[in-house]
Structure formats: structure tokens, C-alpha cells
Amino acid sequence: MTAVAQTPISMTGRDRLLAAARGEPVDVTPVWYMRQAGRCLPEYRALRERHPFMEVAHTPDLAVEATLMPVERFGVDGAVLFADIMLPLGGMGVPFRMEPKVGPVIDAPIRTRADVERIVIADADEATGYVMDALRLLRRELGGRAAALGFSGAPFTLACYLIEGHGSREYPRAKALMYGDPETWHLLMAKLTEVVTRYLTAQIAAGADAVQLFDSWLGLLGTEAYREFVAPYTTRIFAALRSLAPTIHFSTGTTHLLDQIAATGPDLVSVDWRLPLDEAWSRLAPGQGIQGNLDPTLLMGGWDVTRRAAEDILRRTAGRSGHIFNLGHGILPETDPDVLTQLTAYVHGAGAPFEVDQAGN
Ligand code: CP3
């Protein structure tokens, strides 16, 4: 790593991340980590000892405090708002709670046509104004140090939770409803699409610089089911947001769906570690950016293993623009935060991704 000392850091974290999201040149590769705001930080655990999860999420001061923790500690270029993929459900008339170590639980799941018909499509500022207040405060507090990243669960992943009532390996009830009662499924997806579109549009209006759509359970679907039951709704969301802010699609275990995901139209596709970065990139649309793709379990193997994997990822970009460095999925709770600090410095110290290209041309 002889280049570390010479690397010209000339952009703010916010400008760097947004330039990469638009496919424009950057001084060094921007980096942030999924689930950086909770999971492995002792200062987050201390905050949680004083306040339950929902209180932190619903109180802008506390949510911003948690959001800034990884920005301070890791030096990342993106500040993902402390929130959860489930929060847009708050305005839909479907109560849920967050069970420690388990995740979201819905005591009265959505199982029938009548349940779906009762779902409310609310105004996002009225239903989730606390998220918008937190984003406004976050933008002020960041002052350009990092990009403010908003997010939502995607309709399919939200439908999985709504129907199943809790996290699951296979989501059998959700998939049974999808295959067995497609009309009800499509009505639910159409309603969720409207809710998510309004929610993300309001986040951008409140100050989110870019937004990520988390479709965490998408890997459960085959190509035909994705085409029929999910892709049209994802496409609708990205079409509605296109002129407002950069968009990132997230999923995992979806190597078989990459070209279809790309075709739904996000500016960047977040990919997991199952394919090398360059191979995944070759499956995306021309000009589309990529986010990823370090296996989060690698961080537990210590710094040398992590550094080699990061170096490989950066090498595979081959100087192309449009890469945001991230993990392929969220940080694991056992991760040593110091390795993430080191990793950020390493990615920033590796130099401009375009040096190779410019020298070669
Ligand atoms: O980076 C961040 O931490 C920002 C905020 C954030 C949270 N959840 C906070 C949270 C983000 C981006 C999420 C996304 C999320 N939530 C996803 C998509 C990402 C993925 O992993 O696929 C999913 C599936 C959820 C649902 C969820 N929320 C689960 C399964 C759990 C329990 C297990 C866990 O991850 O801890 C949650 C709770 C949750 N969401 C916590 C945090 C900080 C833990 C709550 C606590 O402190 O007890």
C-alpha cells in the first residue's frame, strides 16, 4: 500500500458518494456499510441500554445520534439513517413490534383479501413524520461530511413479513398466498408499492441524498416468479424516484436474478459476495453502478484476510466509475469495529479508481 500517503483526498464524503452514484469520477472510492448504525458498536449498545429500539427510531435526536456513531468511528462516506425497513407499515394500520434478537413481529398478520383491502395508504409525512424530521436533522448535523442515506423495505420483503407475521427461512405462508391467490397478492403489492414510493419520496424531500430499497428475501424466488409477482412493482418505484435522487437496489442470494433486477432501473445494484464484483457488474445494464461486495463473515477472519479481499474487489473495478464499496450484506454483531475503521482507511487510501485507467489511456 505505497499509495496511501500520496492519495489526494479532495472531495467531501457526500460529494464522493453522490458522484459514484451518478457514475462520475471520484478522488477515492466511497464506502459505507450496511447495518453500520447498530449491530457491532459498543456506543450503540450503551444507547440501547437506556432506550428501546422503537424509542430511538421515533426520536429524531436519538436516531441521529445513532446514525452519526459509525460516521465518527469508521469515517464512512454514507450515513444510513437509524430506522428499520418496517417503519412504513406504521401508517398502514398494521401494528408491529421489534422483538430483541428476533426482529419484526406482527401479531395480526395479513392473510385474506379483506385484510389487504383494509390496509391504509397514508400520507408519509403524517404517518412517519419522525423519519422525515430525523433526516432533516441528519443533513444539518452532517454538513456534507457524508451523504444522508434513506431506505425502505421493498414491497416483496414487506409482504413476506406482513403475511408470515415474523421472520422465517422460507416464508411458506407468504409464498403460498402469492402462488395460490395471485389477485390478492397483486393488490397487496400495488398498495405496498404506493406506500413505499410515497415514503421514499418524502425522505428525499426531507434531505435523503440517495435511497436504498432493501429486498432482503428476494433470493427465495425463481426467475419466473420474480418476473410475474415482483419486478413490475420494483420497476414502478424506481421510475417514480428516477428524477429525484440516486437509487440503490439491495438483495442477497439473487445471482440468478441479477439481469432482471438491473432491468427494474435502479442507479446502482447492491450485490452479495456470491459472484466476483466484475462478473456481477457484467450482468448489469450499461452505465449502471454497483455496490459491494465483501462477505461480512470475512471480517471475522482478521485484518489480513479482510485487506486481501478488499484489494481484490478494488482491482476488479478496473478503474470503472460507479462503484460504492460496501459489504454484500449487513455487518454481523460479532464484528470487531476496529477492522471496519481499518477497512475504510484502506479503501480510501487505495487511491483513485481511475488512476489505472488514466495512466493507460
Ligand atoms: O445500518 C443500520 O443499522 C441502519 C438502520 C437499519 C436497521 N435495520 C436498524 C435495526 C437498517 C438499514 C435495517 C434494515 C433491515 N431490518 C433489514 C434489511 C437488511 C438485511 O439485513 O437484509 C431487515 C431484514 C430488517 C428487519 C430486522 N430489524 C431484523 C431481522 C431485526 C432483528 C435482528 C437484527 O438485525 O438485529 C431488526 C431489528 C433492528 N433493526 C435492529 C437495528 C439496529 C436491532 C434492534 C436492537 O438494537 O435491538
PDB file of N, CA and C in Angstrom, residues 133-221:
ATOM      1  N   ASP A 133     -38.293  14.157  10.046  1.00  0.00           N
ATOM      2  CA  ASP A 133     -37.629  15.084  10.979  1.00  0.00           C
ATOM      3  C   ASP A 133     -36.195  14.638  11.234  1.00  0.00           C
ATOM      4  N   ALA A 134     -36.005  13.331  11.397  1.00  0.00           N
ATOM      5  CA  ALA A 134     -34.652  12.809  11.654  1.00  0.00           C
ATOM      6  C   ALA A 134     -33.749  13.080  10.456  1.00  0.00           C
ATOM      7  N   LEU A 135     -34.262  12.919   9.242  1.00  0.00           N
ATOM      8  CA  LEU A 135     -33.446  13.177   8.042  1.00  0.00           C
ATOM      9  C   LEU A 135     -33.059  14.648   7.930  1.00  0.00           C
ATOM     10  N   ARG A 136     -34.019  15.545   8.246  1.00  0.00           N
ATOM     11  CA  ARG A 136     -33.706  16.993   8.203  1.00  0.00           C
ATOM     12  C   ARG A 136     -32.591  17.323   9.193  1.00  0.00           C
ATOM     13  N   LEU A 137     -32.713  16.772  10.389  1.00  0.00           N
ATOM     14  CA  LEU A 137     -31.693  16.999  11.419  1.00  0.00           C
ATOM     15  C   LEU A 137     -30.353  16.380  11.001  1.00  0.00           C
ATOM     16  N   LEU A 138     -30.420  15.184  10.424  1.00  0.00           N
ATOM     17  CA  LEU A 138     -29.196  14.499   9.991  1.00  0.00           C
ATOM     18  C   LEU A 138     -28.437  15.326   8.962  1.00  0.00           C
ATOM     19  N   ARG A 139     -29.156  15.846   7.969  1.00  0.00           N
ATOM     20  CA  ARG A 139     -28.487  16.640   6.939  1.00  0.00           C
ATOM     21  C   ARG A 139     -27.767  17.844   7.554  1.00  0.00           C
ATOM     22  N   ARG A 140     -28.427  18.480   8.534  1.00  0.00           N
ATOM     23  CA  ARG A 140     -27.801  19.636   9.208  1.00  0.00           C
ATOM     24  C   ARG A 140     -26.547  19.206   9.963  1.00  0.00           C
ATOM     25  N   GLU A 141     -26.658  18.121  10.708  1.00  0.00           N
ATOM     26  CA  GLU A 141     -25.538  17.652  11.533  1.00  0.00           C
ATOM     27  C   GLU A 141     -24.357  17.172  10.685  1.00  0.00           C
ATOM     28  N   LEU A 142     -24.643  16.587   9.542  1.00  0.00           N
ATOM     29  CA  LEU A 142     -23.570  16.040   8.705  1.00  0.00           C
ATOM     30  C   LEU A 142     -22.770  17.138   8.025  1.00  0.00           C
ATOM     31  N   GLY A 143     -23.450  18.185   7.614  1.00  0.00           N
ATOM     32  CA  GLY A 143     -22.769  19.272   6.911  1.00  0.00           C
ATOM     33  C   GLY A 143     -21.914  18.792   5.743  1.00  0.00           C
ATOM     34  N   GLY A 144     -22.329  17.780   5.024  1.00  0.00           N
ATOM     35  CA  GLY A 144     -21.592  17.323   3.841  1.00  0.00           C
ATOM     36  C   GLY A 144     -20.513  16.288   4.114  1.00  0.00           C
ATOM     37  N   ARG A 145     -20.248  16.022   5.413  1.00  0.00           N
ATOM     38  CA  ARG A 145     -19.220  15.015   5.743  1.00  0.00           C
ATOM     39  C   ARG A 145     -19.504  13.684   5.077  1.00  0.00           C
ATOM     40  N   ALA A 146     -20.775  13.323   5.056  1.00  0.00           N
ATOM     41  CA  ALA A 146     -21.200  12.052   4.450  1.00  0.00           C
ATOM     42  C   ALA A 146     -22.565  12.285   3.818  1.00  0.00           C
ATOM     43  N   ALA A 147     -22.921  11.427   2.873  1.00  0.00           N
ATOM     44  CA  ALA A 147     -24.255  11.508   2.262  1.00  0.00           C
ATOM     45  C   ALA A 147     -25.275  10.925   3.234  1.00  0.00           C
ATOM     46  N   ALA A 148     -26.445  11.572   3.322  1.00  0.00           N
ATOM     47  CA  ALA A 148     -27.531  11.052   4.154  1.00  0.00           C
ATOM     48  C   ALA A 148     -28.295  10.020   3.325  1.00  0.00           C
ATOM     49  N   LEU A 149     -28.303   8.781   3.810  1.00  0.00           N
ATOM     50  CA  LEU A 149     -28.935   7.704   3.047  1.00  0.00           C
ATOM     51  C   LEU A 149     -30.254   7.304   3.684  1.00  0.00           C
ATOM     52  N   GLY A 150     -31.327   7.394   2.898  1.00  0.00           N
ATOM     53  CA  GLY A 150     -32.630   6.926   3.348  1.00  0.00           C
ATOM     54  C   GLY A 150     -32.858   5.518   2.825  1.00  0.00           C
ATOM     55  N   PHE A 151     -33.864   4.846   3.321  1.00  0.00           N
ATOM     56  CA  PHE A 151     -34.161   3.496   2.827  1.00  0.00           C
ATOM     57  C   PHE A 151     -35.561   3.060   3.219  1.00  0.00           C
ATOM     58  N   SER A 152     -35.980   1.972   2.571  1.00  0.00           N
ATOM     59  CA  SER A 152     -37.254   1.330   2.919  1.00  0.00           C
ATOM     60  C   SER A 152     -37.134  -0.155   2.613  1.00  0.00           C
ATOM     61  N   GLY A 153     -37.963  -0.953   3.254  1.00  0.00           N
ATOM     62  CA  GLY A 153     -38.135  -2.322   2.806  1.00  0.00           C
ATOM     63  C   GLY A 153     -38.830  -2.276   1.455  1.00  0.00           C
ATOM     64  N   ALA A 154     -38.539  -3.248   0.588  1.00  0.00           N
ATOM     65  CA  ALA A 154     -39.205  -3.340  -0.709  1.00  0.00           C
ATOM     66  C   ALA A 154     -40.539  -4.072  -0.532  1.00  0.00           C
ATOM     67  N   PRO A 155     -41.480  -3.841  -1.451  1.00  0.00           N
ATOM     68  CA  PRO A 155     -42.797  -4.485  -1.310  1.00  0.00           C
ATOM     69  C   PRO A 155     -42.728  -5.993  -1.065  1.00  0.00           C
ATOM     70  N   PHE A 156     -41.887  -6.729  -1.792  1.00  0.00           N
ATOM     71  CA  PHE A 156     -41.860  -8.184  -1.596  1.00  0.00           C
ATOM     72  C   PHE A 156     -41.433  -8.554  -0.176  1.00  0.00           C
ATOM     73  N   THR A 157     -40.358  -7.940   0.304  1.00  0.00           N
ATOM     74  CA  THR A 157     -39.856  -8.259   1.648  1.00  0.00           C
ATOM     75  C   THR A 157     -40.857  -7.818   2.722  1.00  0.00           C
ATOM     76  N   LEU A 158     -41.492  -6.676   2.523  1.00  0.00           N
ATOM     77  CA  LEU A 158     -42.529  -6.236   3.475  1.00  0.00           C
ATOM     78  C   LEU A 158     -43.720  -7.198   3.436  1.00  0.00           C
ATOM     79  N   ALA A 159     -44.108  -7.652   2.235  1.00  0.00           N
ATOM     80  CA  ALA A 159     -45.224  -8.604   2.120  1.00  0.00           C
ATOM     81  C   ALA A 159     -44.883  -9.904   2.855  1.00  0.00           C
ATOM     82  N   CYS A 160     -43.627 -10.342   2.753  1.00  0.00           N
ATOM     83  CA  CYS A 160     -43.208 -11.565   3.466  1.00  0.00           C
ATOM     84  C   CYS A 160     -43.487 -11.423   4.958  1.00  0.00           C
ATOM     85  N   TYR A 161     -43.059 -10.300   5.541  1.00  0.00           N
ATOM     86  CA  TYR A 161     -43.293 -10.077   6.979  1.00  0.00           C
ATOM     87  C   TYR A 161     -44.782  -9.925   7.281  1.00  0.00           C
ATOM     88  N   LEU A 162     -45.498  -9.166   6.435  1.00  0.00           N
ATOM     89  CA  LEU A 162     -46.922  -8.908   6.689  1.00  0.00           C
ATOM     90  C   LEU A 162     -47.731 -10.199   6.717  1.00  0.00           C
ATOM     91  N   ILE A 163     -47.424 -11.118   5.808  1.00  0.00           N
ATOM     92  CA  ILE A 163     -48.211 -12.345   5.683  1.00  0.00           C
ATOM     93  C   ILE A 163     -47.752 -13.395   6.695  1.00  0.00           C
ATOM     94  N   GLU A 164     -46.422 -13.536   6.818  1.00  0.00           N
ATOM     95  CA  GLU A 164     -45.881 -14.558   7.731  1.00  0.00           C
ATOM     96  C   GLU A 164     -46.075 -14.135   9.192  1.00  0.00           C
ATOM     97  N   GLY A 165     -45.935 -12.840   9.452  1.00  0.00           N
ATOM     98  CA  GLY A 165     -46.082 -12.322  10.815  1.00  0.00           C
ATOM     99  C   GLY A 165     -44.757 -12.193  11.548  1.00  0.00           C
ATOM    100  N   HIS A 166     -43.702 -12.805  11.007  1.00  0.00           N
ATOM    101  CA  HIS A 166     -42.379 -12.762  11.661  1.00  0.00           C
ATOM    102  C   HIS A 166     -41.343 -13.243  10.653  1.00  0.00           C
ATOM    103  N   GLY A 167     -40.071 -13.134  10.982  1.00  0.00           N
ATOM    104  CA  GLY A 167     -39.006 -13.620  10.112  1.00  0.00           C
ATOM    105  C   GLY A 167     -39.092 -15.134   9.963  1.00  0.00           C
ATOM    106  N   SER A 168     -38.591 -15.646   8.853  1.00  0.00           N
ATOM    107  CA  SER A 168     -38.710 -17.074   8.567  1.00  0.00           C
ATOM    108  C   SER A 168     -37.645 -17.443   7.543  1.00  0.00           C
ATOM    109  N   ARG A 169     -37.295 -18.727   7.458  1.00  0.00           N
ATOM    110  CA  ARG A 169     -36.313 -19.155   6.463  1.00  0.00           C
ATOM    111  C   ARG A 169     -36.917 -19.195   5.071  1.00  0.00           C
ATOM    112  N   GLU A 170     -38.132 -19.706   4.988  1.00  0.00           N
ATOM    113  CA  GLU A 170     -38.734 -19.965   3.675  1.00  0.00           C
ATOM    114  C   GLU A 170     -39.958 -19.090   3.366  1.00  0.00           C
ATOM    115  N   TYR A 171     -40.520 -18.439   4.346  1.00  0.00           N
ATOM    116  CA  TYR A 171     -41.760 -17.646   4.178  1.00  0.00           C
ATOM    117  C   TYR A 171     -42.856 -18.470   3.458  1.00  0.00           C
ATOM    118  N   PRO A 172     -43.203 -19.647   4.020  1.00  0.00           N
ATOM    119  CA  PRO A 172     -44.154 -20.517   3.310  1.00  0.00           C
ATOM    120  C   PRO A 172     -45.544 -19.915   3.149  1.00  0.00           C
ATOM    121  N   ARG A 173     -46.053 -19.234   4.170  1.00  0.00           N
ATOM    122  CA  ARG A 173     -47.401 -18.658   4.046  1.00  0.00           C
ATOM    123  C   ARG A 173     -47.423 -17.546   3.004  1.00  0.00           C
ATOM    124  N   ALA A 174     -46.375 -16.736   2.999  1.00  0.00           N
ATOM    125  CA  ALA A 174     -46.312 -15.631   2.036  1.00  0.00           C
ATOM    126  C   ALA A 174     -46.264 -16.174   0.610  1.00  0.00           C
ATOM    127  N   LYS A 175     -45.398 -17.158   0.392  1.00  0.00           N
ATOM    128  CA  LYS A 175     -45.288 -17.702  -0.964  1.00  0.00           C
ATOM    129  C   LYS A 175     -46.552 -18.458  -1.358  1.00  0.00           C
ATOM    130  N   ALA A 176     -47.201 -19.100  -0.387  1.00  0.00           N
ATOM    131  CA  ALA A 176     -48.451 -19.815  -0.698  1.00  0.00           C
ATOM    132  C   ALA A 176     -49.519 -18.822  -1.143  1.00  0.00           C
ATOM    133  N   LEU A 177     -49.594 -17.688  -0.475  1.00  0.00           N
ATOM    134  CA  LEU A 177     -50.591 -16.682  -0.895  1.00  0.00           C
ATOM    135  C   LEU A 177     -50.244 -16.150  -2.290  1.00  0.00           C
ATOM    136  N   MET A 178     -48.956 -15.920  -2.528  1.00  0.00           N
ATOM    137  CA  MET A 178     -48.522 -15.394  -3.825  1.00  0.00           C
ATOM    138  C   MET A 178     -48.916 -16.346  -4.966  1.00  0.00           C
ATOM    139  N   TYR A 179     -48.616 -17.638  -4.781  1.00  0.00           N
ATOM    140  CA  TYR A 179     -48.924 -18.610  -5.839  1.00  0.00           C
ATOM    141  C   TYR A 179     -50.417 -18.967  -5.876  1.00  0.00           C
ATOM    142  N   GLY A 180     -51.035 -19.043  -4.684  1.00  0.00           N
ATOM    143  CA  GLY A 180     -52.400 -19.583  -4.601  1.00  0.00           C
ATOM    144  C   GLY A 180     -53.494 -18.561  -4.807  1.00  0.00           C
ATOM    145  N   ASP A 181     -53.200 -17.288  -4.533  1.00  0.00           N
ATOM    146  CA  ASP A 181     -54.231 -16.253  -4.662  1.00  0.00           C
ATOM    147  C   ASP A 181     -53.582 -15.010  -5.279  1.00  0.00           C
ATOM    148  N   PRO A 182     -53.186 -15.134  -6.544  1.00  0.00           N
ATOM    149  CA  PRO A 182     -52.419 -14.046  -7.173  1.00  0.00           C
ATOM    150  C   PRO A 182     -53.146 -12.703  -7.175  1.00  0.00           C
ATOM    151  N   GLU A 183     -54.468 -12.737  -7.237  1.00  0.00           N
ATOM    152  CA  GLU A 183     -55.191 -11.446  -7.254  1.00  0.00           C
ATOM    153  C   GLU A 183     -54.979 -10.676  -5.966  1.00  0.00           C
ATOM    154  N   THR A 184     -55.101 -11.392  -4.851  1.00  0.00           N
ATOM    155  CA  THR A 184     -54.870 -10.751  -3.545  1.00  0.00           C
ATOM    156  C   THR A 184     -53.411 -10.300  -3.437  1.00  0.00           C
ATOM    157  N   TRP A 185     -52.506 -11.156  -3.912  1.00  0.00           N
ATOM    158  CA  TRP A 185     -51.085 -10.804  -3.901  1.00  0.00           C
ATOM    159  C   TRP A 185     -50.832  -9.500  -4.660  1.00  0.00           C
ATOM    160  N   HIS A 186     -51.383  -9.418  -5.864  1.00  0.00           N
ATOM    161  CA  HIS A 186     -51.132  -8.220  -6.678  1.00  0.00           C
ATOM    162  C   HIS A 186     -51.749  -6.968  -6.040  1.00  0.00           C
ATOM    163  N   LEU A 187     -52.892  -7.130  -5.385  1.00  0.00           N
ATOM    164  CA  LEU A 187     -53.487  -5.977  -4.699  1.00  0.00           C
ATOM    165  C   LEU A 187     -52.583  -5.521  -3.551  1.00  0.00           C
ATOM    166  N   LEU A 188     -52.065  -6.492  -2.804  1.00  0.00           N
ATOM    167  CA  LEU A 188     -51.158  -6.162  -1.695  1.00  0.00           C
ATOM    168  C   LEU A 188     -49.893  -5.482  -2.224  1.00  0.00           C
ATOM    169  N   MET A 189     -49.318  -6.026  -3.288  1.00  0.00           N
ATOM    170  CA  MET A 189     -48.087  -5.445  -3.848  1.00  0.00           C
ATOM    171  C   MET A 189     -48.338  -4.035  -4.392  1.00  0.00           C
ATOM    172  N   ALA A 190     -49.494  -3.833  -5.007  1.00  0.00           N
ATOM    173  CA  ALA A 190     -49.807  -2.498  -5.544  1.00  0.00           C
ATOM    174  C   ALA A 190     -49.920  -1.491  -4.400  1.00  0.00           C
ATOM    175  N   LYS A 191     -50.552  -1.910  -3.303  1.00  0.00           N
ATOM    176  CA  LYS A 191     -50.683  -0.995  -2.158  1.00  0.00           C
ATOM    177  C   LYS A 191     -49.319  -0.714  -1.520  1.00  0.00           C
ATOM    178  N   LEU A 192     -48.514  -1.763  -1.356  1.00  0.00           N
ATOM    179  CA  LEU A 192     -47.182  -1.572  -0.766  1.00  0.00           C
ATOM    180  C   LEU A 192     -46.308  -0.690  -1.656  1.00  0.00           C
ATOM    181  N   THR A 193     -46.453  -0.851  -2.960  1.00  0.00           N
ATOM    182  CA  THR A 193     -45.668  -0.040  -3.903  1.00  0.00           C
ATOM    183  C   THR A 193     -45.992   1.439  -3.730  1.00  0.00           C
ATOM    184  N   GLU A 194     -47.273   1.747  -3.559  1.00  0.00           N
ATOM    185  CA  GLU A 194     -47.677   3.139  -3.365  1.00  0.00           C
ATOM    186  C   GLU A 194     -47.140   3.670  -2.025  1.00  0.00           C
ATOM    187  N   VAL A 195     -47.233   2.850  -0.977  1.00  0.00           N
ATOM    188  CA  VAL A 195     -46.741   3.267   0.343  1.00  0.00           C
ATOM    189  C   VAL A 195     -45.229   3.527   0.293  1.00  0.00           C
ATOM    190  N   VAL A 196     -44.490   2.592  -0.295  1.00  0.00           N
ATOM    191  CA  VAL A 196     -43.020   2.711  -0.343  1.00  0.00           C
ATOM    192  C   VAL A 196     -42.611   3.906  -1.212  1.00  0.00           C
ATOM    193  N   THR A 197     -43.301   4.108  -2.326  1.00  0.00           N
ATOM    194  CA  THR A 197     -42.981   5.247  -3.203  1.00  0.00           C
ATOM    195  C   THR A 197     -43.186   6.569  -2.462  1.00  0.00           C
ATOM    196  N   ARG A 198     -44.332   6.685  -1.772  1.00  0.00           N
ATOM    197  CA  ARG A 198     -44.584   7.918  -1.010  1.00  0.00           C
ATOM    198  C   ARG A 198     -43.559   8.109   0.098  1.00  0.00           C
ATOM    199  N   TYR A 199     -43.229   7.011   0.784  1.00  0.00           N
ATOM    200  CA  TYR A 199     -42.289   7.055   1.912  1.00  0.00           C
ATOM    201  C   TYR A 199     -40.902   7.514   1.441  1.00  0.00           C
ATOM    202  N   LEU A 200     -40.418   6.940   0.333  1.00  0.00           N
ATOM    203  CA  LEU A 200     -39.078   7.314  -0.155  1.00  0.00           C
ATOM    204  C   LEU A 200     -39.082   8.708  -0.782  1.00  0.00           C
ATOM    205  N   THR A 201     -40.166   9.068  -1.427  1.00  0.00           N
ATOM    206  CA  THR A 201     -40.265  10.421  -1.993  1.00  0.00           C
ATOM    207  C   THR A 201     -40.206  11.449  -0.866  1.00  0.00           C
ATOM    208  N   ALA A 202     -40.894  11.185   0.225  1.00  0.00           N
ATOM    209  CA  ALA A 202     -40.885  12.108   1.370  1.00  0.00           C
ATOM    210  C   ALA A 202     -39.490  12.158   2.000  1.00  0.00           C
ATOM    211  N   GLN A 203     -38.802  11.014   2.034  1.00  0.00           N
ATOM    212  CA  GLN A 203     -37.436  11.011   2.595  1.00  0.00           C
ATOM    213  C   GLN A 203     -36.507  11.890   1.762  1.00  0.00           C
ATOM    214  N   ILE A 204     -36.651  11.813   0.447  1.00  0.00           N
ATOM    215  CA  ILE A 204     -35.793  12.632  -0.423  1.00  0.00           C
ATOM    216  C   ILE A 204     -36.124  14.112  -0.218  1.00  0.00           C
ATOM    217  N   ALA A 205     -37.405  14.418  -0.120  1.00  0.00           N
ATOM    218  CA  ALA A 205     -37.814  15.817   0.113  1.00  0.00           C
ATOM    219  C   ALA A 205     -37.277  16.316   1.457  1.00  0.00           C
ATOM    220  N   ALA A 206     -37.142  15.423   2.431  1.00  0.00           N
ATOM    221  CA  ALA A 206     -36.662  15.815   3.767  1.00  0.00           C
ATOM    222  C   ALA A 206     -35.130  15.859   3.834  1.00  0.00           C
ATOM    223  N   GLY A 207     -34.443  15.409   2.779  1.00  0.00           N
ATOM    224  CA  GLY A 207     -32.986  15.547   2.800  1.00  0.00           C
ATOM    225  C   GLY A 207     -32.185  14.293   2.496  1.00  0.00           C
ATOM    226  N   ALA A 208     -32.828  13.154   2.260  1.00  0.00           N
ATOM    227  CA  ALA A 208     -32.046  11.963   1.900  1.00  0.00           C
ATOM    228  C   ALA A 208     -31.355  12.229   0.557  1.00  0.00           C
ATOM    229  N   ASP A 209     -30.031  12.037   0.517  1.00  0.00           N
ATOM    230  CA  ASP A 209     -29.263  12.290  -0.706  1.00  0.00           C
ATOM    231  C   ASP A 209     -29.418  11.155  -1.709  1.00  0.00           C
ATOM    232  N   ALA A 210     -29.654   9.963  -1.194  1.00  0.00           N
ATOM    233  CA  ALA A 210     -29.857   8.780  -2.037  1.00  0.00           C
ATOM    234  C   ALA A 210     -30.704   7.816  -1.203  1.00  0.00           C
ATOM    235  N   VAL A 211     -31.373   6.880  -1.861  1.00  0.00           N
ATOM    236  CA  VAL A 211     -32.218   5.938  -1.111  1.00  0.00           C
ATOM    237  C   VAL A 211     -31.946   4.498  -1.557  1.00  0.00           C
ATOM    238  N   GLN A 212     -32.031   3.604  -0.595  1.00  0.00           N
ATOM    239  CA  GLN A 212     -31.815   2.187  -0.885  1.00  0.00           C
ATOM    240  C   GLN A 212     -33.092   1.402  -0.600  1.00  0.00           C
ATOM    241  N   LEU A 213     -33.432   0.529  -1.533  1.00  0.00           N
ATOM    242  CA  LEU A 213     -34.611  -0.330  -1.392  1.00  0.00           C
ATOM    243  C   LEU A 213     -34.116  -1.715  -0.981  1.00  0.00           C
ATOM    244  N   PHE A 214     -34.469  -2.131   0.254  1.00  0.00           N
ATOM    245  CA  PHE A 214     -33.992  -3.417   0.771  1.00  0.00           C
ATOM    246  C   PHE A 214     -34.976  -4.527   0.417  1.00  0.00           C
ATOM    247  N   ASP A 215     -34.586  -5.407  -0.516  1.00  0.00           N
ATOM    248  CA  ASP A 215     -35.429  -6.585  -0.801  1.00  0.00           C
ATOM    249  C   ASP A 215     -34.710  -7.829  -0.298  1.00  0.00           C
ATOM    250  N   SER A 216     -34.639  -7.924   1.023  1.00  0.00           N
ATOM    251  CA  SER A 216     -33.773  -8.907   1.691  1.00  0.00           C
ATOM    252  C   SER A 216     -34.116 -10.360   1.372  1.00  0.00           C
ATOM    253  N   TRP A 217     -35.382 -10.657   1.127  1.00  0.00           N
ATOM    254  CA  TRP A 217     -35.763 -12.084   0.975  1.00  0.00           C
ATOM    255  C   TRP A 217     -35.988 -12.478  -0.478  1.00  0.00           C
ATOM    256  N   LEU A 218     -35.556 -11.653  -1.397  1.00  0.00           N
ATOM    257  CA  LEU A 218     -35.786 -11.885  -2.819  1.00  0.00           C
ATOM    258  C   LEU A 218     -35.187 -13.190  -3.324  1.00  0.00           C
ATOM    259  N   GLY A 219     -34.109 -13.623  -2.691  1.00  0.00           N
ATOM    260  CA  GLY A 219     -33.428 -14.848  -3.107  1.00  0.00           C
ATOM    261  C   GLY A 219     -34.315 -16.084  -3.025  1.00  0.00           C
ATOM    262  N   LEU A 220     -35.474 -15.964  -2.386  1.00  0.00           N
ATOM    263  CA  LEU A 220     -36.405 -17.098  -2.286  1.00  0.00           C
ATOM    264  C   LEU A 220     -37.139 -17.353  -3.596  1.00  0.00           C
ATOM    265  N   LEU A 221     -37.093 -16.407  -4.514  1.00  0.00           N
ATOM    266  CA  LEU A 221     -37.885 -16.537  -5.740  1.00  0.00           C
ATOM    267  C   LEU A 221     -37.054 -16.987  -6.937  1.00  0.00           C
TER     268      LEU A 221
END
